[in-house]
Tab-separated table of C-alpha atoms and ligand atoms in Angstrom:
chain	number	residue	atom	x	y	z
A	15	MET	CA	-0.404	-33.125	-2.608
A	16	PRO	CA	-4.097	-32.822	-1.238
A	17	LEU	CA	-5.129	-29.432	-1.856
A	18	ALA	CA	-6.015	-28.729	1.813
A	19	SER	CA	-2.205	-29.809	2.172
A	20	GLU	CA	-1.229	-26.838	-0.807
A	21	LEU	CA	-2.961	-24.697	0.686
A	22	GLU	CA	-2.460	-24.771	4.922
A	23	ARG	CA	0.381	-22.214	5.157
A	24	ILE	CA	-2.570	-19.680	3.251
A	25	TRP	CA	-4.430	-17.042	4.841
A	26	MET	CA	-6.804	-16.106	2.075
A	27	PRO	CA	-7.782	-11.626	2.348
A	28	PHE	CA	-12.009	-10.927	2.581
A	29	THR	CA	-12.224	-14.950	3.846
A	30	TYR	CA	-13.952	-16.668	5.889
A	31	GLN	CA	-10.875	-19.516	6.803
A	32	GLN	CA	-14.123	-22.084	6.837
A	33	ASP	CA	-14.780	-20.850	4.124
A	34	HIS	CA	-11.208	-21.233	2.638
A	35	ILE	CA	-10.903	-25.085	4.191
A	36	ASP	CA	-14.855	-26.138	2.146
A	37	HIS	CA	-15.261	-24.158	-0.651
A	38	PRO	CA	-11.449	-24.462	-2.098
A	39	PRO	CA	-10.404	-21.725	-4.120
A	40	LEU	CA	-9.577	-22.123	-7.456
A	41	VAL	CA	-6.198	-22.796	-8.387
A	42	ILE	CA	-5.932	-21.571	-11.555
A	43	GLU	CA	-3.041	-21.278	-14.316
A	44	ARG	CA	-3.380	-19.105	-16.779
A	45	GLY	CA	-6.246	-16.572	-18.575
A	46	GLN	CA	-7.234	-14.966	-21.891
A	47	GLY	CA	-9.014	-12.051	-22.653
A	48	ILE	CA	-12.238	-12.709	-20.569
A	49	HIS	CA	-11.432	-15.871	-19.019
A	50	VAL	CA	-9.266	-17.337	-16.398
A	51	TYR	CA	-8.636	-21.180	-16.840
A	52	ASP	CA	-8.079	-23.765	-13.460
A	53	ARG	CA	-5.188	-25.984	-13.584
A	54	ASN	CA	-8.289	-28.958	-14.056
A	55	GLY	CA	-8.502	-27.160	-17.893
A	56	ASN	CA	-11.834	-24.990	-16.411
A	57	ALA	CA	-12.762	-21.896	-18.032
A	58	TYR	CA	-14.302	-18.851	-15.948
A	59	ILE	CA	-15.246	-15.182	-17.039
A	60	ASP	CA	-14.068	-13.455	-15.463
A	61	ALA	CA	-17.187	-11.763	-14.581
A	62	ILE	CA	-15.325	-9.025	-11.756
A	63	GLY	CA	-12.002	-8.196	-13.429
A	64	SER	CA	-9.920	-9.747	-10.956
A	65	TRP	CA	-11.334	-7.094	-8.558
A	66	TRP	CA	-11.702	-4.014	-10.947
A	67	VAL	CA	-8.229	-4.287	-13.111
A	68	SER	CA	-9.021	-5.854	-15.842
A	69	PHE	CA	-9.530	-3.259	-18.285
A	70	PHE	CA	-8.437	-5.127	-21.627
A	71	GLY	CA	-8.851	-8.818	-20.288
A	72	HIS	CA	-5.877	-11.312	-19.024
A	73	ASN	CA	-2.839	-11.609	-20.930
A	74	HIS	CA	-3.065	-9.299	-23.073
A	75	PRO	CA	-0.380	-9.456	-26.368
A	76	GLN	CA	0.360	-5.581	-26.050
A	77	ILE	CA	0.304	-5.395	-22.393
A	78	SER	CA	2.577	-8.524	-21.542
A	79	ALA	CA	4.908	-7.650	-24.633
A	80	ALA	CA	5.827	-4.233	-22.876
A	81	VAL	CA	5.639	-5.833	-19.684
A	82	ARG	CA	9.170	-8.477	-21.198
A	83	ALA	CA	10.286	-5.804	-23.102
A	84	GLN	CA	10.785	-3.238	-20.202
A	85	LEU	CA	11.945	-7.125	-18.055
A	86	ASP	CA	15.110	-7.461	-20.139
A	87	LYS	CA	16.146	-4.161	-19.815
A	88	ILE	CA	15.333	-3.180	-15.870
A	89	GLU	CA	13.102	-4.843	-13.042
A	90	HIS	CA	13.075	-1.883	-10.863
A	91	VAL	CA	15.754	1.670	-9.690
A	92	LEU	CA	14.579	4.016	-6.625
A	93	MET	CA	12.448	7.073	-7.353
A	94	ALA	CA	14.998	9.245	-5.686
A	95	GLY	CA	16.948	11.256	-7.911
A	96	CYS	CA	16.620	8.683	-10.740
A	97	VAL	CA	13.618	8.237	-12.736
A	98	ALA	CA	12.646	5.075	-14.814
A	99	GLU	CA	12.349	5.978	-18.531
A	100	PRO	CA	8.732	3.992	-18.482
A	101	THR	CA	7.140	6.203	-15.520
A	102	LEU	CA	8.984	9.649	-17.764
A	103	ARG	CA	6.950	8.711	-20.594
A	104	LEU	CA	4.476	7.051	-18.325
A	105	SER	CA	3.618	10.641	-16.464
A	106	HIS	CA	3.848	12.050	-19.809
A	107	LEU	CA	0.435	10.852	-21.664
A	108	LEU	CA	-1.454	9.775	-18.125
A	109	GLY	CA	-1.260	13.450	-17.522
A	110	SER	CA	-2.230	14.268	-21.305
A	111	MET	CA	-5.375	12.106	-20.234
A	112	LEU	CA	-6.012	14.446	-17.052
A	113	PRO	CA	-8.577	17.461	-16.211
A	114	ARG	CA	-6.167	20.417	-17.850
A	115	GLN	CA	-6.221	21.841	-14.043
A	116	ILE	CA	-4.412	18.261	-12.722
A	117	THR	CA	-0.304	18.924	-13.514
A	118	LYS	CA	1.620	16.776	-11.263
A	119	LEU	CA	1.544	12.952	-9.473
A	120	PHE	CA	2.927	11.203	-7.311
A	121	PHE	CA	3.606	7.607	-7.230
A	122	SER	CA	3.211	5.328	-4.796
A	123	ASP	CA	1.910	1.431	-4.487
A	124	ASP	CA	-2.354	0.086	-5.081
A	125	GLY	CA	-5.467	2.862	-4.318
A	126	SER	CA	-4.509	2.771	-0.943
A	127	THR	CA	-1.021	3.892	-0.350
A	128	ALA	CA	-2.584	6.693	-3.809
A	129	VAL	CA	-5.413	7.564	-0.748
A	130	GLU	CA	-2.639	8.241	2.163
A	131	VAL	CA	-0.910	10.142	-0.142
A	132	ALA	CA	-3.795	12.791	-0.806
A	133	LEU	CA	-4.388	12.622	2.975
A	134	LYS	CA	-0.568	13.179	4.025
A	135	ILE	CA	-0.820	15.876	1.493
A	136	ALA	CA	-4.046	17.677	2.764
A	137	LEU	CA	-2.897	17.290	6.040
A	138	GLN	CA	0.513	18.887	4.767
A	139	TYR	CA	-0.664	21.766	3.181
A	140	HIS	CA	-3.102	23.394	5.439
A	141	SER	CA	0.122	22.834	8.006
A	142	LEU	CA	2.688	24.700	5.120
A	143	LYS	CA	-0.204	27.240	4.616
A	144	GLY	CA	0.019	28.144	8.079
A	145	GLY	CA	-3.503	26.900	9.083
A	146	ASN	CA	-3.984	23.930	11.581
A	147	GLN	CA	-6.895	21.746	9.614
A	148	CYS	CA	-6.774	18.056	10.920
A	149	GLU	CA	-10.426	16.180	10.391
A	150	PHE	CA	-11.766	15.454	7.398
A	151	VAL	CA	-15.033	13.977	5.699
A	152	ALA	CA	-15.816	11.332	3.867
A	153	LEU	CA	-19.537	9.491	2.171
A	154	GLY	CA	-21.470	7.147	4.308
A	155	GLY	CA	-20.659	3.637	2.924
A	156	ALA	CA	-17.473	5.101	1.383
A	157	TYR	CA	-13.866	3.023	0.538
A	158	HIS	CA	-10.918	4.002	0.149
A	159	GLY	CA	-8.900	1.196	1.093
A	160	ASP	CA	-7.517	-0.374	3.802
A	161	THR	CA	-4.043	1.120	5.701
A	162	LEU	CA	-4.945	2.843	8.838
A	163	GLY	CA	-5.297	6.583	7.463
A	164	ALA	CA	-7.318	5.152	4.569
A	165	MET	CA	-9.822	3.298	7.391
A	166	SER	CA	-10.195	6.303	8.845
A	167	VAL	CA	-11.899	7.544	6.359
A	168	GLY	CA	-13.422	4.362	6.192
A	169	MET	CA	-17.315	4.328	6.548
A	170	ILE	CA	-17.844	0.199	5.554
A	171	PRO	CA	-18.940	-0.745	9.419
A	172	GLU	CA	-18.339	-3.805	8.393
A	173	TYR	CA	-14.525	-3.109	7.539
A	174	HIS	CA	-14.658	-0.530	9.712
A	175	ASP	CA	-16.102	-0.159	12.930
A	176	LEU	CA	-13.738	-2.881	14.565
A	177	PHE	CA	-11.385	-0.185	13.936
A	178	HIS	CA	-12.374	2.756	14.337
A	179	LYS	CA	-12.583	2.107	18.044
A	180	ARG	CA	-9.349	2.387	18.801
A	181	PHE	CA	-8.954	5.055	16.460
A	182	ASN	CA	-8.846	8.852	15.471
A	183	LYS	CA	-12.273	7.832	12.848
A	184	GLN	CA	-12.923	10.908	10.549
A	185	HIS	CA	-15.926	13.092	10.025
A	186	GLY	CA	-18.580	9.938	7.556
A	187	VAL	CA	-21.960	11.682	6.355
A	188	LEU	CA	-24.396	10.042	4.536
A	189	SER	CA	-24.477	7.701	1.363
A	190	PRO	CA	-26.287	8.847	-1.639
A	191	TYR	CA	-27.956	5.586	-2.418
A	192	CYS	CA	-30.595	6.214	-4.225
A	193	TYR	CA	-32.276	3.029	-3.688
A	194	ARG	CA	-32.711	3.322	-0.106
A	195	CYS	CA	-32.254	6.689	0.097
A	196	PRO	CA	-30.984	8.040	3.350
A	197	VAL	CA	-33.366	11.427	3.084
A	198	GLY	CA	-36.678	9.661	1.652
A	199	CYS	CA	-36.204	11.084	-2.169
A	200	LYS	CA	-37.253	9.674	-5.155
A	201	ALA	CA	-35.642	10.568	-8.685
A	202	SER	CA	-38.795	13.055	-9.769
A	203	THR	CA	-37.891	14.451	-5.665
A	204	CYS	CA	-33.982	13.991	-5.469
A	205	ILE	CA	-32.069	17.748	-5.531
A	206	ALA	CA	-28.948	16.017	-3.368
A	207	GLN	CA	-30.856	17.078	-0.558
A	208	CYS	CA	-28.561	13.028	0.920
A	209	MET	CA	-26.078	16.765	0.889
A	210	ASP	CA	-27.891	18.526	3.591
A	211	PRO	CA	-25.669	17.078	6.186
A	212	LEU	CA	-21.774	17.479	4.246
A	213	GLU	CA	-23.601	21.559	4.064
A	214	ALA	CA	-24.383	21.018	8.239
A	215	LEU	CA	-20.612	19.962	8.455
A	216	PHE	CA	-19.212	22.384	6.934
A	217	LYS	CA	-20.989	25.083	8.722
A	218	GLN	CA	-20.473	23.793	11.449
A	219	ARG	CA	-16.568	22.877	11.391
A	220	GLY	CA	-15.577	23.970	8.434
A	221	ASN	CA	-12.382	25.857	10.007
A	222	HIS	CA	-11.084	22.376	11.015
A	223	ILE	CA	-11.508	20.285	7.481
A	224	ALA	CA	-8.294	19.570	5.493
A	225	ALA	CA	-10.449	17.468	2.423
A	226	CYS	CA	-13.221	16.099	2.149
A	227	ILE	CA	-12.627	12.726	0.049
A	228	PHE	CA	-15.361	10.646	-2.024
A	229	GLU	CA	-15.651	8.288	-5.001
A	230	PRO	CA	-17.245	10.215	-7.712
A	231	MET	CA	-20.688	8.444	-9.085
A	232	LEU	CA	-20.110	5.430	-7.766
A	233	GLN	CA	-19.552	4.258	-4.480
A	234	GLY	CA	-17.797	0.689	-4.856
A	235	ALA	CA	-16.964	-1.954	-1.927
A	236	ALA	CA	-20.203	-0.063	-0.630
A	237	GLY	CA	-22.264	-2.467	-3.290
A	238	MET	CA	-21.821	-0.570	-6.528
A	239	ARG	CA	-23.928	2.216	-5.093
A	240	ALA	CA	-23.978	4.290	-8.768
A	241	TYR	CA	-25.482	8.167	-7.407
A	242	PRO	CA	-26.574	10.922	-10.067
A	243	ALA	CA	-24.341	13.344	-10.893
A	244	LYS	CA	-26.481	15.750	-9.862
A	245	VAL	CA	-25.336	14.934	-5.684
A	246	LEU	CA	-21.815	15.272	-7.916
A	247	LYS	CA	-21.806	18.086	-9.063
A	248	ARG	CA	-23.263	19.410	-4.889
A	249	ILE	CA	-20.898	18.117	-3.697
A	250	PHE	CA	-17.970	19.933	-5.642
A	251	GLY	CA	-19.782	23.262	-5.517
A	252	LEU	CA	-20.472	22.838	-1.437
A	253	CYS	CA	-16.835	22.223	-1.351
A	254	HIS	CA	-15.796	24.963	-3.729
A	255	THR	CA	-18.209	27.602	-1.019
A	256	TYR	CA	-17.244	26.604	1.790
A	257	LYS	CA	-13.173	26.238	0.059
A	258	ILE	CA	-12.569	22.214	1.273
A	259	LEU	CA	-9.950	21.159	-0.511
A	260	THR	CA	-11.624	18.112	-2.326
A	261	ILE	CA	-9.533	14.752	-2.986
A	262	ALA	CA	-11.745	11.958	-5.766
A	263	ASP	CA	-11.028	8.659	-5.229
A	264	GLU	CA	-11.030	7.474	-8.216
A	265	VAL	CA	-9.327	4.200	-8.457
A	266	ALA	CA	-11.833	2.118	-8.768
A	267	THR	CA	-13.244	4.921	-11.162
A	268	GLY	CA	-10.786	5.831	-13.486
A	269	PHE	CA	-9.740	5.256	-17.058
A	270	GLY	CA	-12.769	4.668	-17.982
A	271	ARG	CA	-14.470	2.633	-16.076
A	272	THR	CA	-18.088	4.332	-15.049
A	273	GLY	CA	-18.577	5.884	-19.197
A	274	LYS	CA	-15.936	8.526	-18.989
A	275	LEU	CA	-12.955	9.374	-18.712
A	276	PHE	CA	-12.691	10.635	-15.242
A	277	ALA	CA	-15.463	9.836	-13.261
A	278	CYS	CA	-15.368	14.027	-12.056
A	279	GLU	CA	-16.654	14.413	-15.881
A	280	TYR	CA	-19.963	13.899	-14.685
A	281	ALA	CA	-20.097	16.677	-12.676
A	282	ASP	CA	-17.227	18.646	-14.752
A	283	CYS	CA	-15.141	19.412	-12.233
A	284	ALA	CA	-11.394	18.814	-11.701
A	285	PRO	CA	-10.833	17.313	-8.087
A	286	ASP	CA	-7.682	19.148	-6.041
A	287	MET	CA	-6.472	15.841	-5.952
A	288	MET	CA	-6.454	12.578	-7.671
A	289	CYS	CA	-6.233	9.056	-6.083
A	290	LEU	CA	-5.432	6.312	-9.134
A	291	ALA	CA	-5.283	2.318	-9.193
A	292	LYS	CA	-6.624	-0.743	-9.567
A	293	GLY	CA	-6.966	-1.031	-13.894
A	294	LEU	CA	-3.385	2.223	-15.087
A	295	THR	CA	-1.555	-0.927	-15.195
A	296	GLY	CA	-4.331	-3.276	-16.966
A	297	GLY	CA	-4.606	-5.206	-14.262
A	298	TYR	CA	-0.397	-6.205	-14.082
A	299	LEU	CA	1.118	-5.128	-11.519
A	300	PRO	CA	0.128	-3.066	-8.924
A	301	MET	CA	1.085	1.460	-9.350
A	302	GLY	CA	-0.458	4.030	-6.771
A	303	ILE	CA	-0.752	7.508	-8.476
A	304	THR	CA	-1.750	10.688	-6.452
A	305	ALA	CA	-2.723	13.526	-9.187
A	306	VAL	CA	-2.453	17.055	-7.648
A	307	GLN	CA	-3.551	20.328	-8.343
A	308	GLU	CA	-0.560	22.896	-9.408
A	309	HIS	CA	-1.507	24.911	-6.783
A	310	ILE	CA	-1.331	21.561	-4.796
A	311	PHE	CA	1.746	21.552	-5.493
A	312	GLU	CA	2.819	24.683	-5.252
A	313	GLN	CA	2.522	24.728	-1.639
A	314	PHE	CA	5.169	22.653	-1.394
A	315	SER	CA	8.251	23.448	-3.569
A	316	GLY	CA	11.041	25.565	-2.662
A	317	ASP	CA	15.017	24.457	-1.376
A	318	PHE	CA	16.268	22.090	1.074
A	319	ARG	CA	16.072	26.358	3.598
A	320	SER	CA	12.543	26.492	2.962
A	321	GLY	CA	11.886	22.228	4.748
A	322	LYS	CA	9.642	22.436	2.262
A	323	ILE	CA	9.530	18.241	1.513
A	324	PHE	CA	7.158	16.357	1.090
A	325	ASN	CA	8.786	12.908	2.990
A	326	HIS	CA	7.078	10.017	1.427
A	327	GLY	CA	7.596	7.158	-0.672
A	328	HIS	CA	7.482	3.978	-0.896
A	329	THR	CA	10.460	1.193	-1.602
A	330	PHE	CA	8.760	0.154	-5.439
A	331	THR	CA	7.164	3.967	-6.280
A	332	GLY	CA	7.880	4.444	-10.197
A	333	ASN	CA	8.848	0.777	-10.353
A	334	PRO	CA	9.743	0.998	-13.838
A	335	LEU	CA	7.586	-2.490	-14.832
A	336	ALA	CA	4.190	-1.603	-13.456
A	337	ALA	CA	4.888	1.916	-15.474
A	338	SER	CA	5.701	0.472	-18.244
A	339	ALA	CA	2.264	-1.995	-18.712
A	340	ALA	CA	0.551	1.927	-17.164
A	341	CYS	CA	1.728	2.920	-20.764
A	342	ALA	CA	0.010	-0.153	-22.595
A	343	THR	CA	-2.970	0.124	-20.918
A	344	LEU	CA	-2.758	3.575	-21.402
A	345	GLN	CA	-1.735	4.062	-25.207
A	346	LEU	CA	-4.687	0.913	-25.358
A	347	MET	CA	-7.334	3.422	-24.178
A	348	LEU	CA	-5.777	6.064	-26.836
A	349	ASP	CA	-6.033	3.753	-29.982
A	350	MET	CA	-8.988	2.242	-29.044
A	351	ASN	CA	-10.769	6.190	-27.976
A	352	ILE	CA	-11.828	4.448	-24.765
A	353	PRO	CA	-14.608	5.728	-23.147
A	354	SER	CA	-16.342	6.371	-26.605
A	355	SER	CA	-15.918	3.581	-28.307
A	356	LEU	CA	-17.414	2.061	-25.850
A	357	GLU	CA	-21.235	2.941	-26.221
A	358	PRO	CA	-21.845	0.200	-27.881
A	359	ILE	CA	-21.476	-1.646	-25.767
A	360	ILE	CA	-22.262	-0.376	-22.726
A	361	SER	CA	-25.384	-0.138	-24.083
A	362	HIS	CA	-25.832	-3.571	-25.225
A	363	PHE	CA	-24.499	-4.891	-21.764
A	364	HIS	CA	-27.142	-2.461	-19.351
A	365	LYS	CA	-30.332	-3.709	-22.292
A	366	GLN	CA	-29.441	-7.549	-21.544
A	367	LEU	CA	-29.187	-6.570	-17.553
A	368	HIS	CA	-32.841	-4.985	-16.987
A	369	ARG	CA	-33.617	-7.765	-19.675
A	370	LEU	CA	-33.073	-10.920	-17.795
A	371	PHE	CA	-33.587	-8.994	-14.920
A	372	ASP	CA	-36.834	-6.140	-14.475
A	373	ASP	CA	-39.261	-8.413	-13.738
A	374	HIS	CA	-36.926	-10.956	-11.496
A	375	GLU	CA	-38.856	-11.488	-7.964
A	376	ASN	CA	-35.491	-10.685	-5.694
A	377	VAL	CA	-33.841	-8.466	-7.663
A	378	GLY	CA	-34.479	-4.887	-6.239
A	379	ASP	CA	-32.276	-2.700	-7.698
A	380	ILE	CA	-30.071	-3.152	-11.036
A	381	ARG	CA	-28.021	-0.382	-10.734
A	382	THR	CA	-25.584	0.189	-14.133
A	383	ILE	CA	-22.910	2.862	-14.708
A	384	GLY	CA	-20.438	2.389	-18.046
A	385	MET	CA	-19.317	-0.722	-17.421
A	386	VAL	CA	-20.462	-1.864	-14.270
A	387	GLY	CA	-23.622	-3.553	-13.920
A	388	ALA	CA	-24.500	-3.851	-10.027
A	389	LEU	CA	-28.005	-6.378	-9.441
A	390	GLU	CA	-28.983	-5.895	-5.263
A	391	LEU	CA	-30.935	-8.748	-4.270
A	392	VAL	CA	-33.524	-8.522	-1.955
A	393	ALA	CA	-36.227	-11.293	-0.008
A	394	ASP	CA	-39.263	-9.672	-0.757
A	395	ARG	CA	-39.252	-6.429	-3.432
A	396	THR	CA	-42.159	-4.501	-1.716
A	397	THR	CA	-40.588	-3.876	0.578
A	398	LYS	CA	-36.569	-4.672	0.405
A	399	ALA	CA	-36.210	-6.555	3.037
A	400	LEU	CA	-32.691	-8.511	2.895
A	401	PHE	CA	-32.198	-12.473	3.097
A	402	PRO	CA	-31.264	-13.595	6.492
A	403	THR	CA	-27.770	-13.799	6.945
A	404	GLU	CA	-27.718	-17.599	7.510
A	405	ASN	CA	-28.997	-18.561	4.305
A	406	ARG	CA	-25.238	-16.755	2.376
A	407	THR	CA	-27.787	-16.272	-0.527
A	408	LEU	CA	-25.341	-14.798	-2.547
A	409	PHE	CA	-21.711	-16.464	-1.255
A	410	ARG	CA	-24.477	-19.336	-1.985
A	411	ILE	CA	-24.833	-17.952	-5.631
A	412	ALA	CA	-21.747	-16.911	-6.596
A	413	GLN	CA	-20.756	-20.603	-5.818
A	414	ALA	CA	-22.971	-21.564	-7.936
A	415	GLY	CA	-21.422	-19.786	-10.328
A	416	LEU	CA	-18.525	-21.907	-10.513
A	417	LYS	CA	-20.257	-24.566	-12.004
A	418	HIS	CA	-21.594	-22.498	-15.091
A	419	GLY	CA	-18.377	-20.931	-15.531
A	420	LEU	CA	-19.246	-17.702	-13.661
A	421	LEU	CA	-16.117	-15.961	-11.651
A	422	ILE	CA	-18.358	-13.858	-8.820
A	423	ARG	CA	-17.938	-12.198	-5.710
A	424	PRO	CA	-20.885	-10.571	-4.164
A	425	LEU	CA	-20.899	-7.228	-1.633
A	426	GLY	CA	-22.943	-8.086	0.937
A	427	ASN	CA	-26.429	-8.502	-1.138
A	428	VAL	CA	-25.530	-7.137	-4.491
A	429	LEU	CA	-24.726	-9.388	-7.010
A	430	TYR	CA	-22.543	-7.113	-9.779
A	431	PHE	CA	-20.580	-7.498	-12.537
A	432	VAL	CA	-16.903	-5.131	-13.534
A	433	PRO	CA	-16.122	-7.188	-17.309
A	434	PRO	CA	-12.801	-6.357	-18.920
A	435	PHE	CA	-13.525	-3.567	-21.785
A	436	ILE	CA	-13.300	-6.402	-24.814
A	437	ALA	CA	-15.964	-8.089	-23.675
A	438	THR	CA	-18.141	-8.834	-26.588
A	439	THR	CA	-21.806	-8.762	-27.000
A	440	GLN	CA	-22.002	-13.007	-26.833
A	441	GLU	CA	-19.960	-12.385	-24.036
A	442	ILE	CA	-21.014	-9.617	-22.258
A	443	ASP	CA	-25.143	-11.882	-22.755
A	444	GLN	CA	-23.165	-15.692	-21.400
A	445	MET	CA	-21.801	-14.098	-18.547
A	446	LEU	CA	-25.903	-12.887	-17.920
A	447	ASN	CA	-27.231	-16.282	-18.128
A	448	SER	CA	-24.631	-17.843	-16.673
A	449	ALA	CA	-25.509	-15.526	-13.549
A	450	LYS	CA	-29.642	-15.742	-14.181
A	451	ALA	CA	-28.817	-19.582	-14.126
A	452	ALA	CA	-27.237	-19.411	-10.728
A	453	MET	CA	-28.947	-17.263	-9.159
A	454	ALA	CA	-31.908	-19.687	-10.308
A	455	ASP	CA	-29.909	-23.259	-8.782
A	456	VAL	CA	-29.860	-21.348	-5.350
A	457	LEU	CA	-33.025	-19.345	-5.190
A	458	TYR	CA	-35.594	-21.445	-7.262
A	459	ALA	CA	-33.465	-25.198	-4.990
B	24	PLP	C1	-9.766	-0.672	-4.147
B	24	PLP	C2	-9.806	0.278	-4.166
B	24	PLP	C3	-8.757	1.750	-3.147
B	24	PLP	C4	-7.556	0.865	-2.087
B	24	PLP	O1	-7.111	-0.151	-2.765
B	24	PLP	P1	-5.818	-0.606	-3.536
B	24	PLP	O2	-5.542	-0.944	-4.476
B	24	PLP	O3	-6.533	-2.471	-2.904
B	24	PLP	O4	-5.015	-0.400	-2.385
B	24	PLP	C5	-9.516	2.673	-3.014
B	24	PLP	N1	-10.225	3.082	-3.359
B	24	PLP	C6	-11.266	2.264	-3.652
B	24	PLP	C7	-12.028	3.404	-4.146
B	24	PLP	C8	-11.335	1.823	-4.413
B	24	PLP	O5	-12.386	0.923	-4.954
């Protein structure tokens, strides 16, 4: 069957349907380590870890074995009145890794549901305490998932504007976007002034605000905007002063990705709630967790007469296959001493990014944090002007990347790399050299 016919029933996510016809997707047959292989046997470096989930590479022997072993026991059981054995194990394993103030885990299915759960818990928490706080605050450029509640705190115009016109949009403040600082600061003058509007909002509407949600240290979908710890500290500080609950969305930043086990560690703060997903299962199966401090959980405890119940749950919540993959993944993190053992590869990765791209005339900004590297491409470094949209420069670079054995997916004008933790220095070099070659193909054609 011709590929076009094979594809005719598929509606691709985040894709113009004409592109899907003109540039058919790779049909992937298998993966190994940092590579994926299409069915013609071509290898590609999975430079973005299949949407940031692949910590230990594809088809990792230990994670695969754990899932296989679980398959012979039970595939799924409901999580109310029952709990699967691997889910129990996971709760202790993860519990031992989280900041000590965080004591309870609520399981769900993915990052978006982990966020929905946090938002609902915040609303009900206030209600149980006799309050009526029902507004949320998010940062400009925020991405917290694609379901309606998560989108209400999403602040990326291309994804969210249409929906905000149709339902509740929450408060959005500024994005800590250092390259194009919204308040005109430089690194040397920054004392987190970009969060002044957050303080103003808390002063004015603090009594109505149920929680402040943020991606700590790195706004992912906005274009891998890494921001300084002082900004995160100020967010925590303001929330503390104005008694606003904090929801740290660590879906993308959790589990060592930023060089700390959890990005909140950069501010030495424990959020009231933390959302986890993405790499939690090593990229094997979907699973989300909303982890909360005891004082949150306490509000919900009581017997049937108390009426205190969190009426929420998803069909596949606490799925044993996903939990077995998560246990194996977290055990690998402990055994391999992640993130400390990543220091040499992180430093090599950052050094190479700068060596290859510092002088590149179309690289306006190089952003790095842990095992994340991003290049913001510009038509002109002085004015920071973007390439005209109709040139589709980054789309074409990604297409050219395939010819160099590189799988990347830019975000707007940002080309980024989220390699697995097991990447070798040679693989990092190959990945970055291929990206540079793909850029040359398009920019100097
Ligand atoms: C990806 C992501 C989500 C949504 O997770 P899904 O598993 O895609 O639903 C939420 N928050 C952040 C910060 C993310 O990066």
